PDB file of C-alpha atoms in Angstrom:
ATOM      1  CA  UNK A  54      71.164 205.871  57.734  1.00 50.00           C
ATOM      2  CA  UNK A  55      73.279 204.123  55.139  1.00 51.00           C
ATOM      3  CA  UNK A  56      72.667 200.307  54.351  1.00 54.00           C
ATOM      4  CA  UNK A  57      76.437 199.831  55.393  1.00 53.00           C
ATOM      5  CA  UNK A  58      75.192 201.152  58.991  1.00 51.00           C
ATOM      6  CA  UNK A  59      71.914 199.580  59.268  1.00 53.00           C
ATOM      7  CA  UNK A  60      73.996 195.822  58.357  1.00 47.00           C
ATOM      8  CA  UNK A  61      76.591 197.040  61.106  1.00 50.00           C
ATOM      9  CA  UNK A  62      73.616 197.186  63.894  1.00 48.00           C
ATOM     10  CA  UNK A  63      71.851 194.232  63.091  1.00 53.00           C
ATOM     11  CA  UNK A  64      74.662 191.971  62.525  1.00 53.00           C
ATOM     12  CA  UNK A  65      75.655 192.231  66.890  1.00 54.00           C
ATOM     13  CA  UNK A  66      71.909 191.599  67.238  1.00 48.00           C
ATOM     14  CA  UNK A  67      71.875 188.611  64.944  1.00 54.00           C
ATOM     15  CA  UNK A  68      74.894 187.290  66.868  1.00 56.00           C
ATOM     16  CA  UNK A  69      73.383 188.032  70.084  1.00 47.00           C
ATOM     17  CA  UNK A  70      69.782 186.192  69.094  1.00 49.00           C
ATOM     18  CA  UNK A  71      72.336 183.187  68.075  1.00 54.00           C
ATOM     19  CA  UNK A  72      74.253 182.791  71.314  1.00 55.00           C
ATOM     20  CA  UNK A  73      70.533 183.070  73.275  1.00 48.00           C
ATOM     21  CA  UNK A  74      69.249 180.448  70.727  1.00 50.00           C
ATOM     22  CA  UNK A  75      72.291 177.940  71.668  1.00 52.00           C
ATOM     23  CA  UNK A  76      72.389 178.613  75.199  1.00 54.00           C
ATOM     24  CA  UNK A  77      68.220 177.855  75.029  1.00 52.00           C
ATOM     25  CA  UNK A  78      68.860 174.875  73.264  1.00 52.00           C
ATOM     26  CA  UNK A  79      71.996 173.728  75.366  1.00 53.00           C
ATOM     27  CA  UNK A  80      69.879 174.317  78.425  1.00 58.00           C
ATOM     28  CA  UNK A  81      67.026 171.832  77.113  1.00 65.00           C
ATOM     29  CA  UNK A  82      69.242 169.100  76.406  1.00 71.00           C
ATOM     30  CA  UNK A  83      70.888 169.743  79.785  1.00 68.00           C
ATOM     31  CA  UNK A  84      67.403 169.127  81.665  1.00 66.00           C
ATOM     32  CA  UNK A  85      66.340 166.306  79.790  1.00 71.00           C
ATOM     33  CA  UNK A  86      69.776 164.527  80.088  1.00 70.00           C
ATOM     34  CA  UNK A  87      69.501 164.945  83.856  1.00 69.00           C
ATOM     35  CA  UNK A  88      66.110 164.021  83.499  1.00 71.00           C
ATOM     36  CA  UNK A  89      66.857 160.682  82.128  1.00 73.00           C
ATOM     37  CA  UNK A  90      70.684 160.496  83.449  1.00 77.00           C
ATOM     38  CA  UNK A  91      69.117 160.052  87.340  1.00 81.00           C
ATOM     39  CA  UNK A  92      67.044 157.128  87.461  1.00 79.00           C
ATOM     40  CA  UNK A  93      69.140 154.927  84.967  1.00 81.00           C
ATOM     41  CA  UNK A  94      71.898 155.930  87.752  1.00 84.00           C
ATOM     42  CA  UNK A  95      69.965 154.790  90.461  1.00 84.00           C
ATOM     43  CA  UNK A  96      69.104 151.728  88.345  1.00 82.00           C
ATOM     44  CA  UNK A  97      72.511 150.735  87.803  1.00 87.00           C
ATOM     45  CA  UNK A  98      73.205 151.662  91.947  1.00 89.00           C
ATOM     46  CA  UNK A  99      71.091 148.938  92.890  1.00 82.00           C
ATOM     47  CA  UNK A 100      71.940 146.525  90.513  1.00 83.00           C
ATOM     48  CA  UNK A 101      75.255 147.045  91.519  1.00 87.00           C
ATOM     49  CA  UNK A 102      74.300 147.065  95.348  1.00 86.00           C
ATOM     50  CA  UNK A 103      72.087 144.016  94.836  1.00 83.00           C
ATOM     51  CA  UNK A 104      74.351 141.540  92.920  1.00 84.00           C
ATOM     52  CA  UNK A 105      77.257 142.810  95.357  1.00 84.00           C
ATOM     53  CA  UNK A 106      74.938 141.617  98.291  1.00 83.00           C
ATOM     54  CA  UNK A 107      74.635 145.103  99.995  1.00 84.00           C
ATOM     55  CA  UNK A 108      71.101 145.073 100.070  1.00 81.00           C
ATOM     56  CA  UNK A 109      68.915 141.874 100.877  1.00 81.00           C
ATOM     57  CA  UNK A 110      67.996 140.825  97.530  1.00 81.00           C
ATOM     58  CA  UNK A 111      64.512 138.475  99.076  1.00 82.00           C
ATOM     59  CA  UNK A 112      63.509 142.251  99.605  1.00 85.00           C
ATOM     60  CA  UNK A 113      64.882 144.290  96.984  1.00 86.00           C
ATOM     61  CA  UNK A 114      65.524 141.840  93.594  1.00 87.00           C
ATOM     62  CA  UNK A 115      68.154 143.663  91.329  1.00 86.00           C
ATOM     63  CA  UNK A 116      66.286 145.350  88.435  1.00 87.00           C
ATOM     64  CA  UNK A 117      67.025 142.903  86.067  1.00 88.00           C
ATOM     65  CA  UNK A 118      65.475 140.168  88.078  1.00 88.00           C
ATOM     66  CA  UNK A 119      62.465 142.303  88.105  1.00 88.00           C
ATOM     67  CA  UNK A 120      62.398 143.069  84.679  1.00 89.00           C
ATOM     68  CA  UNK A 121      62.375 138.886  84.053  1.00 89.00           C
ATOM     69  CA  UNK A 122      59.784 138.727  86.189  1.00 88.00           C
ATOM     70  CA  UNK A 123      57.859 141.734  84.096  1.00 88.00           C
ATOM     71  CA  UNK A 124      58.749 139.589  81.071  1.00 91.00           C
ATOM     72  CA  UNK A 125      57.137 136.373  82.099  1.00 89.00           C
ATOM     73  CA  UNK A 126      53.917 137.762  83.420  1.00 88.00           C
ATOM     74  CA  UNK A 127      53.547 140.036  79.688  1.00 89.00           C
ATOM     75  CA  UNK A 128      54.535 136.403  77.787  1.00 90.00           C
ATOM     76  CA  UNK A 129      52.053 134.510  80.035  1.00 90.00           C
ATOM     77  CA  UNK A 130      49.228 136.933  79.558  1.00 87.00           C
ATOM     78  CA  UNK A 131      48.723 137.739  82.689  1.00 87.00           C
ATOM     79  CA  UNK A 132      49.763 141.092  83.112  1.00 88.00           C
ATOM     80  CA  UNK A 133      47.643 141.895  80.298  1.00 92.00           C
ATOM     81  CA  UNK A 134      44.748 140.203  81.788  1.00 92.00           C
ATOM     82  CA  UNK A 135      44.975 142.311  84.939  1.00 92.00           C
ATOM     83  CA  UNK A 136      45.590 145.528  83.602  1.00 91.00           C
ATOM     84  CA  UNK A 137      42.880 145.622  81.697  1.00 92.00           C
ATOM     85  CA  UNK A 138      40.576 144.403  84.765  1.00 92.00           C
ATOM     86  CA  UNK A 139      42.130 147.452  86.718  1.00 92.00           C
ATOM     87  CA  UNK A 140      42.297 150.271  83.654  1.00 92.00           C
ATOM     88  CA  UNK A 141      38.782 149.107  82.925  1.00 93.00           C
ATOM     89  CA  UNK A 142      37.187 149.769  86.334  1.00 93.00           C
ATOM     90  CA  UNK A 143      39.575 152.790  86.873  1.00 93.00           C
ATOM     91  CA  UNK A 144      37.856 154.332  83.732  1.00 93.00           C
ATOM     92  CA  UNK A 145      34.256 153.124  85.260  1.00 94.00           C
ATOM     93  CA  UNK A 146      34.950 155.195  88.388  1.00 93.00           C
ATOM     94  CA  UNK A 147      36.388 157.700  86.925  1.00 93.00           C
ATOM     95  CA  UNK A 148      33.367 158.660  84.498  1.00 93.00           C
ATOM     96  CA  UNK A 149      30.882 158.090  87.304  1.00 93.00           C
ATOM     97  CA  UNK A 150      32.315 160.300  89.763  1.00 93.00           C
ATOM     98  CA  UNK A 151      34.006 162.514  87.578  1.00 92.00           C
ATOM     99  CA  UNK A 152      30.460 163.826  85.838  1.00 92.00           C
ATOM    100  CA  UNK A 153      28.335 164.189  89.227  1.00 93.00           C
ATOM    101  CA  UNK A 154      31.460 166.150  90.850  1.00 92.00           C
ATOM    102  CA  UNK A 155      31.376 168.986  87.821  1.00 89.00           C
ATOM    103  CA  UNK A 156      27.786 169.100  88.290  1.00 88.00           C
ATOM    104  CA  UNK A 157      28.282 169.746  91.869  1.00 90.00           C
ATOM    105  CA  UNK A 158      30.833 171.949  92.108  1.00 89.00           C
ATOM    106  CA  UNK A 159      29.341 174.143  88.995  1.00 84.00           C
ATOM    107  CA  UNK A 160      26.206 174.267  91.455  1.00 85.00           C
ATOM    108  CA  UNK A 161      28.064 175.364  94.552  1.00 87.00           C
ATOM    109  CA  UNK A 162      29.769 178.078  92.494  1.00 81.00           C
ATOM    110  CA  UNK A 163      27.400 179.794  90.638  1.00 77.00           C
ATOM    111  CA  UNK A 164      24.469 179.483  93.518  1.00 80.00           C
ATOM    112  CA  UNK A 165      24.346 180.195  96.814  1.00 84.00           C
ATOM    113  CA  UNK A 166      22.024 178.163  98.758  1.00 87.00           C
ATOM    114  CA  UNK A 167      23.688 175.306  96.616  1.00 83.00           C
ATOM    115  CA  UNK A 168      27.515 176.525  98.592  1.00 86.00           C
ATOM    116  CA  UNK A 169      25.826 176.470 101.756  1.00 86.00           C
ATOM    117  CA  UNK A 170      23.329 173.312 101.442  1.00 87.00           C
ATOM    118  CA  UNK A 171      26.761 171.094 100.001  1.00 87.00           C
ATOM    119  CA  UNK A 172      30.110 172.473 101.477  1.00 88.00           C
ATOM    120  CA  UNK A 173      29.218 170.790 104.765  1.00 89.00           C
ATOM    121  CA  UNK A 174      28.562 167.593 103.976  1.00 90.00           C
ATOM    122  CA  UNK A 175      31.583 167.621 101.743  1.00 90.00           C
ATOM    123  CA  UNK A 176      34.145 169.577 104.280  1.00 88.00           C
ATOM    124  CA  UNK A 177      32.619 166.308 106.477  1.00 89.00           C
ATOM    125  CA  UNK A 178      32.469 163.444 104.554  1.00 89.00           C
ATOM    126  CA  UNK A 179      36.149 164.111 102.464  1.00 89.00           C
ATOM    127  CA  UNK A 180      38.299 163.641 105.053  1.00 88.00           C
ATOM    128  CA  UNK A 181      36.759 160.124 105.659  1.00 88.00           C
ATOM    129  CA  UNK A 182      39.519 157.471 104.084  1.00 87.00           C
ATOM    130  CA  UNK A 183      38.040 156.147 101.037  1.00 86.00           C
ATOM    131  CA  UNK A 184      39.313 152.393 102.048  1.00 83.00           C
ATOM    132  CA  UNK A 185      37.962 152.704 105.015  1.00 86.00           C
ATOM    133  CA  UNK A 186      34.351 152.436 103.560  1.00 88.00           C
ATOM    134  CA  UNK A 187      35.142 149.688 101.244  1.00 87.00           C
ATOM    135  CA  UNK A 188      33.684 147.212 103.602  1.00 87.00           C
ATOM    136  CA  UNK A 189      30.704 148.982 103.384  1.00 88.00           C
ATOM    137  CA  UNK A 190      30.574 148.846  99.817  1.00 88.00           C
ATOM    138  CA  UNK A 191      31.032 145.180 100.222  1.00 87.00           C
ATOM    139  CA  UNK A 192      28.174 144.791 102.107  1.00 87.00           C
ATOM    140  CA  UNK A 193      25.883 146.523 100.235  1.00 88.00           C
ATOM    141  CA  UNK A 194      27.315 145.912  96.345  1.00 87.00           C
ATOM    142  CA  UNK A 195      29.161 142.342  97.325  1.00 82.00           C
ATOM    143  CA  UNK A 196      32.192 141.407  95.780  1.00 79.00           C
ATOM    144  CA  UNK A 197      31.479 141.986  92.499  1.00 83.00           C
ATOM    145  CA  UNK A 198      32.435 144.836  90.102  1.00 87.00           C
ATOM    146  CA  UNK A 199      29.861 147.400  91.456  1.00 90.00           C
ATOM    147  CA  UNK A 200      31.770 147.918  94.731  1.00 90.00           C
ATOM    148  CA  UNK A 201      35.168 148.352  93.222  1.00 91.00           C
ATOM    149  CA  UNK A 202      33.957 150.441  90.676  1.00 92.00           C
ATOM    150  CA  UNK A 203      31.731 152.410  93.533  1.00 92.00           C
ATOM    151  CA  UNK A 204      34.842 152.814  95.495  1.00 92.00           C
ATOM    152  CA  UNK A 205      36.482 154.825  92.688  1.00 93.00           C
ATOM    153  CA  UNK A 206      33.794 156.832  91.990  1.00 94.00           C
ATOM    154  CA  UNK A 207      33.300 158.027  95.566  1.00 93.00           C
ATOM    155  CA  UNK A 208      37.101 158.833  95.854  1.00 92.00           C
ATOM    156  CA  UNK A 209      36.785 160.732  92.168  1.00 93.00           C
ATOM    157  CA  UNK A 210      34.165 162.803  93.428  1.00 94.00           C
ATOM    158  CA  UNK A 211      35.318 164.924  95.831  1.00 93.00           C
ATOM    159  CA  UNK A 212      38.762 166.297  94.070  1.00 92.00           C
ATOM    160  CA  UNK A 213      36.552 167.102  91.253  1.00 92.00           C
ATOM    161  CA  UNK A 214      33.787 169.191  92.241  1.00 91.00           C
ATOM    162  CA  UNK A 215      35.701 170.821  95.152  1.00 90.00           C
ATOM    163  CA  UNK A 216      38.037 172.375  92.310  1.00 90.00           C
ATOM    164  CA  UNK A 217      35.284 172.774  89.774  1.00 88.00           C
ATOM    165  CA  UNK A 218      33.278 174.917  92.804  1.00 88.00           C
ATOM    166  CA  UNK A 219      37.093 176.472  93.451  1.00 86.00           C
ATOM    167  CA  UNK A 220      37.049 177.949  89.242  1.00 83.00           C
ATOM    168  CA  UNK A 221      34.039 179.206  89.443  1.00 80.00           C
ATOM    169  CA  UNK A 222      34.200 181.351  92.115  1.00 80.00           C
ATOM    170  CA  UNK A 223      37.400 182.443  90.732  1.00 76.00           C
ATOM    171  CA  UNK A 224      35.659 183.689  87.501  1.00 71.00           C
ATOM    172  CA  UNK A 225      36.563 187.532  87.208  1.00 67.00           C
ATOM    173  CA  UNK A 226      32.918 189.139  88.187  1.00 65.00           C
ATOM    174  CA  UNK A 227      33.484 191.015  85.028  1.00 63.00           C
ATOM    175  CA  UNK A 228      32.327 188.293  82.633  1.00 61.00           C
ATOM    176  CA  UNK A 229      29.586 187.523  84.979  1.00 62.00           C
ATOM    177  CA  UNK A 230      28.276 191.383  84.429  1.00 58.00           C
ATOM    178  CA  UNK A 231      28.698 191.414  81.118  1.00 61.00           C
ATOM    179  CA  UNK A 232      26.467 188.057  80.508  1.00 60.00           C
ATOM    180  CA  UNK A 233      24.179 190.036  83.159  1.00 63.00           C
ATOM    181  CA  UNK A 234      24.113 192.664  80.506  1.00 59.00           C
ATOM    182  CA  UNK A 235      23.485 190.793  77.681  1.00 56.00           C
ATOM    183  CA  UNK A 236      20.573 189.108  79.107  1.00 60.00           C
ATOM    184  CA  UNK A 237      22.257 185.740  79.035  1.00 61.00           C
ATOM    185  CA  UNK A 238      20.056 183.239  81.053  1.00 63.00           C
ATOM    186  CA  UNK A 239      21.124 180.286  83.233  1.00 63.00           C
ATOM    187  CA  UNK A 240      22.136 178.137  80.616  1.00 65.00           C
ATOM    188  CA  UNK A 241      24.179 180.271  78.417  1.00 66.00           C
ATOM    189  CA  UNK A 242      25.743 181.700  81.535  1.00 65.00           C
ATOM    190  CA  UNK A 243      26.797 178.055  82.758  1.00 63.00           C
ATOM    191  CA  UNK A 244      27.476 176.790  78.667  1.00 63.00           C
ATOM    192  CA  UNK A 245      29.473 180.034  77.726  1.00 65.00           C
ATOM    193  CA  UNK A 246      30.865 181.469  81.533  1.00 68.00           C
ATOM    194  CA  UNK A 247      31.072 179.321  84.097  1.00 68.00           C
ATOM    195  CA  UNK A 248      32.575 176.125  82.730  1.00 70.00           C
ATOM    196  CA  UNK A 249      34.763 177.669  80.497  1.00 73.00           C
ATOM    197  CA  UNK A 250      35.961 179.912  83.530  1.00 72.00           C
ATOM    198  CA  UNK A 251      36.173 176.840  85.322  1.00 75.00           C
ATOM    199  CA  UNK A 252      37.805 174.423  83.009  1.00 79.00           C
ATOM    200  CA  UNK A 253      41.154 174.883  84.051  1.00 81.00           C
ATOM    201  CA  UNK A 254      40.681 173.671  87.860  1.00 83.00           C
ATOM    202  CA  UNK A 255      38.153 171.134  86.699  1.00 84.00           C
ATOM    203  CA  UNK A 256      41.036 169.310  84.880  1.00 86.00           C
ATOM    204  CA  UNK A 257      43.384 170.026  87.750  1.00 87.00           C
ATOM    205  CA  UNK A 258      40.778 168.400  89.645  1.00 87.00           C
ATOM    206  CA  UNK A 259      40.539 165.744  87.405  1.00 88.00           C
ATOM    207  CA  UNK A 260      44.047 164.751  86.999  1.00 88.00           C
ATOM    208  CA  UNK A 261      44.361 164.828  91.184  1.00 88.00           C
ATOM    209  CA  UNK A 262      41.298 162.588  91.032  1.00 90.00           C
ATOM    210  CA  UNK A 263      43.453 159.930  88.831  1.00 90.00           C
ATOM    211  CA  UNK A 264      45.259 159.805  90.719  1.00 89.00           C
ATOM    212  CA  UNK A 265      43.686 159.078  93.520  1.00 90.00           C
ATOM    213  CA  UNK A 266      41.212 156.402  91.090  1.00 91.00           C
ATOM    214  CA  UNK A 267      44.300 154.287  90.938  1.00 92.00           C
ATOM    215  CA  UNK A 268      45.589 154.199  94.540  1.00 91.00           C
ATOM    216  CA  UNK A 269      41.766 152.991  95.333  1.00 92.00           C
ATOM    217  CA  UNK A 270      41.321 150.369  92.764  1.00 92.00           C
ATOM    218  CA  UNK A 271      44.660 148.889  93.529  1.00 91.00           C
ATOM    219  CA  UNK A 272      42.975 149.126  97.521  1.00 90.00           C
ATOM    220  CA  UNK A 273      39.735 147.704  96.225  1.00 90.00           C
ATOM    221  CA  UNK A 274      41.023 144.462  93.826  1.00 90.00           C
ATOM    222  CA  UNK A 275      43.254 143.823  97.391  1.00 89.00           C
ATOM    223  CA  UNK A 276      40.880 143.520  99.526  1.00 85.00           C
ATOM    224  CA  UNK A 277      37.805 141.797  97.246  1.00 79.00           C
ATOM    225  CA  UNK A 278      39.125 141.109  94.051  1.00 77.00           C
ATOM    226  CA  UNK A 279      40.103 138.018  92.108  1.00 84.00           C
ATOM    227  CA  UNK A 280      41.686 140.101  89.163  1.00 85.00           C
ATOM    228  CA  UNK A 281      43.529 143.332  88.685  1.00 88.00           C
ATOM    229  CA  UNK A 282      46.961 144.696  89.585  1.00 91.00           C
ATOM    230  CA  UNK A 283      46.009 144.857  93.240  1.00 90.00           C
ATOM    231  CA  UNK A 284      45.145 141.443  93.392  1.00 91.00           C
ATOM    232  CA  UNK A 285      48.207 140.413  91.657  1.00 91.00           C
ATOM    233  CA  UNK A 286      50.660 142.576  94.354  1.00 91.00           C
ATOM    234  CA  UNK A 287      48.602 141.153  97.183  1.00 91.00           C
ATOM    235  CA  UNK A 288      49.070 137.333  95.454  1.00 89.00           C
ATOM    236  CA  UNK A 289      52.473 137.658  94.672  1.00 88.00           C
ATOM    237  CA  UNK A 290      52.537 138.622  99.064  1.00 87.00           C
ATOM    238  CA  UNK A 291      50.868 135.195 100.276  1.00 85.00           C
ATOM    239  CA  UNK A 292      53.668 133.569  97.827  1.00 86.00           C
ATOM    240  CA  UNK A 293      56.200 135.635  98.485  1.00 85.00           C
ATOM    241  CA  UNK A 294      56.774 136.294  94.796  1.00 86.00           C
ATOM    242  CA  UNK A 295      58.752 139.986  95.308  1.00 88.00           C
ATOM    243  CA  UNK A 296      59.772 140.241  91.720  1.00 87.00           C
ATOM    244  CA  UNK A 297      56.015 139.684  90.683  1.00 89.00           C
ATOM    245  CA  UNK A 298      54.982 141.999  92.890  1.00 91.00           C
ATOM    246  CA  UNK A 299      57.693 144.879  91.745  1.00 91.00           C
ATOM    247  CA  UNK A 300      56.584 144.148  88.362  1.00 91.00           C
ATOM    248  CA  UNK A 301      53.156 145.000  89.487  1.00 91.00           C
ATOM    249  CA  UNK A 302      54.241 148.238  90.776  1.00 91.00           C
ATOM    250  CA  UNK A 303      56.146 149.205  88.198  1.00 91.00           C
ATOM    251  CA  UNK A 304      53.257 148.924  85.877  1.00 92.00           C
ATOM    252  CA  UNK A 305      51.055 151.369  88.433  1.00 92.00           C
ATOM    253  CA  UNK A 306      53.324 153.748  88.093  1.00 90.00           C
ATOM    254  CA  UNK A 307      53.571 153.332  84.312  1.00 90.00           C
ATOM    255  CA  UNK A 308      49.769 153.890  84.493  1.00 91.00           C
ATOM    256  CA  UNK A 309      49.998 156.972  86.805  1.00 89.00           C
ATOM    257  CA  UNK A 310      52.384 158.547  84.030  1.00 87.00           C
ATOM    258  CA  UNK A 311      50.391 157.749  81.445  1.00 90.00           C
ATOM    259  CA  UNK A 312      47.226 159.449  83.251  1.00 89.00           C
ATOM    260  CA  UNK A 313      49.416 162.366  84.028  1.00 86.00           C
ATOM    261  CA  UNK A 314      50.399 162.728  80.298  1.00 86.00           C
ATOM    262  CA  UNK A 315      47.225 162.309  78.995  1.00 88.00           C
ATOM    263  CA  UNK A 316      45.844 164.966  81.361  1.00 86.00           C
ATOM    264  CA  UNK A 317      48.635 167.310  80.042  1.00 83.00           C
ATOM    265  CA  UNK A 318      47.529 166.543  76.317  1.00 85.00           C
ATOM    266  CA  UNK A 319      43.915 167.278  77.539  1.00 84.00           C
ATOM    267  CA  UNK A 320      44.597 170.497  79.192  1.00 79.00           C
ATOM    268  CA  UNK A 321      46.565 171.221  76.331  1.00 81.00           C
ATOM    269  CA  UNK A 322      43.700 170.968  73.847  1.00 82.00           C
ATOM    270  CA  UNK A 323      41.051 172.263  75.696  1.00 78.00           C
ATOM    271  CA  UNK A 324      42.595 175.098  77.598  1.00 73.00           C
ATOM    272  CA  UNK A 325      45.480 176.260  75.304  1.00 68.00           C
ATOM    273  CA  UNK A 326      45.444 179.962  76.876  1.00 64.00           C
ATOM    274  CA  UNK A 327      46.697 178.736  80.069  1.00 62.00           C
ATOM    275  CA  UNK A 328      50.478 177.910  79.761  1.00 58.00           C
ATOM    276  CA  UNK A 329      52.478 175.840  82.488  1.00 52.00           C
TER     277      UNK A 329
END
């Protein structure tokens, strides 16, 4: 084949790998302007609907009221003050019931007697609503930290080792035979089999476990706190401060996504083989 022919067939290929390259592109910049393009619209909806008095603005503030109101508390200090009470018990929890649930659940997996000594107390004791203990924890921890802190933990535990318990009995029995044939004892078959088998539903049970972390301490600082986001929604109530208590809420969200992100990032660096 001539070089003349060989430039005639590549150049329709090099066109076609340029239109599939813009329309790639294009798309991506499509998604991310809808992305962005639908809650500034809703924004600007109920600013619109609150200054034009369709909706009762005692209830719903317009988003610029509530974003004065998020400006105050951040110049006062106190929205500082709080989230750092909340972050720094969510992170509390989250390390105490994060560890004992991958322990767990890596039990439950890998032996048997462990699945069927632990999966009924858990199927039992999970559907039980984690607020609805608090009191509990109040009686036996008081008000302080502990029971806030123990509230999180206990609601941590369960996502985590019921997913960690989930990847390892996932685990392809092939890698399990071939540490079988290598001799690999109990350690080096948990260290180099089981967790890493696991690791991807141990972070997807970690990042449902945030979540559920923050819903609880926000429970726990409303009910027995004197600090924390919770305590400032459930303050800003008994004065019937609504922008406060927006402001609040939008920084628990702003938390959630930050959780979510940094899960993302995690899974990202410690599981690169699995792609979303």
């Amino acid at each position: 084949m001539s070089s003349q022919q060989d430039l005639a067939l590549r150049e329709p290929a090099r066109s076609l790998a340029g239109r599939v390259g813009h329309q790639i592109i294009h798309s991506t910049w499509a998604d991310r302007f809808v992305s962005v393009a639908t809650p500034v619209a809703l924004l600007i909806l109920w600013e619109v609907a609150a200054r034009g008095g369709f909706v009762d603005t005692r209830f719903f503030p317009a988003p610029t009221t509530i974003a004065s109101s998020l400006l105050d508390l951040a110049t006062s200090g106190t929205l500082w003050t709080d989230t750092g009470a909340s972050v720094g018990r969510l992170l509390a929890g989250l390390a105490l019931g994060a560890v004992p649930g991958i322990i767990v659940g890596l039990f439950m997996g890998l032996n048997r007697f462990a699945k069927l000594a632990m999966e009924p107390i858990i199927a039992a004791t999970y559907p039980i609503p984690k607020s609805a203990i608090f009191p509990l924890f109040l009686l036996i921890f008081g008000l302080g930290e502990v029971s806030k802190i123990a509230i999180v933990a206990v609601g941590v535990f369960f996502p985590v080792a019921i997913n960690t318990a989930a990847g390892v009995r996932e685990i392809s029995p092939i890698y399990r035979d071939v540490g079988s044939n290598f001799k690999a004892g109990r350690w080096n078959t948990f260290r180099h089999i089981a967790l890493p088998g696991a690791l991807p539903l141990v972070l997807t049970g970690l990042q449902l476990a945030s979540g559920m972390g923050l819903m609880l301490i926000v429970v726990a600082e409303m009910l027995g706190g004197n600090s924390g986001l919770g305590f400032l929604i459930w303050n800003s109530w008994q004065t019937f401060s609504v922008g406060t208590m927006y402001a609040a809420l939008i920084v628990i969200s702003s938390l959630g996504l930050l959780l979510s992100l940094a899960m993302v990032e995690i899974e990202r660096l410690l599981v690169p083989w699995r792609k979303r």
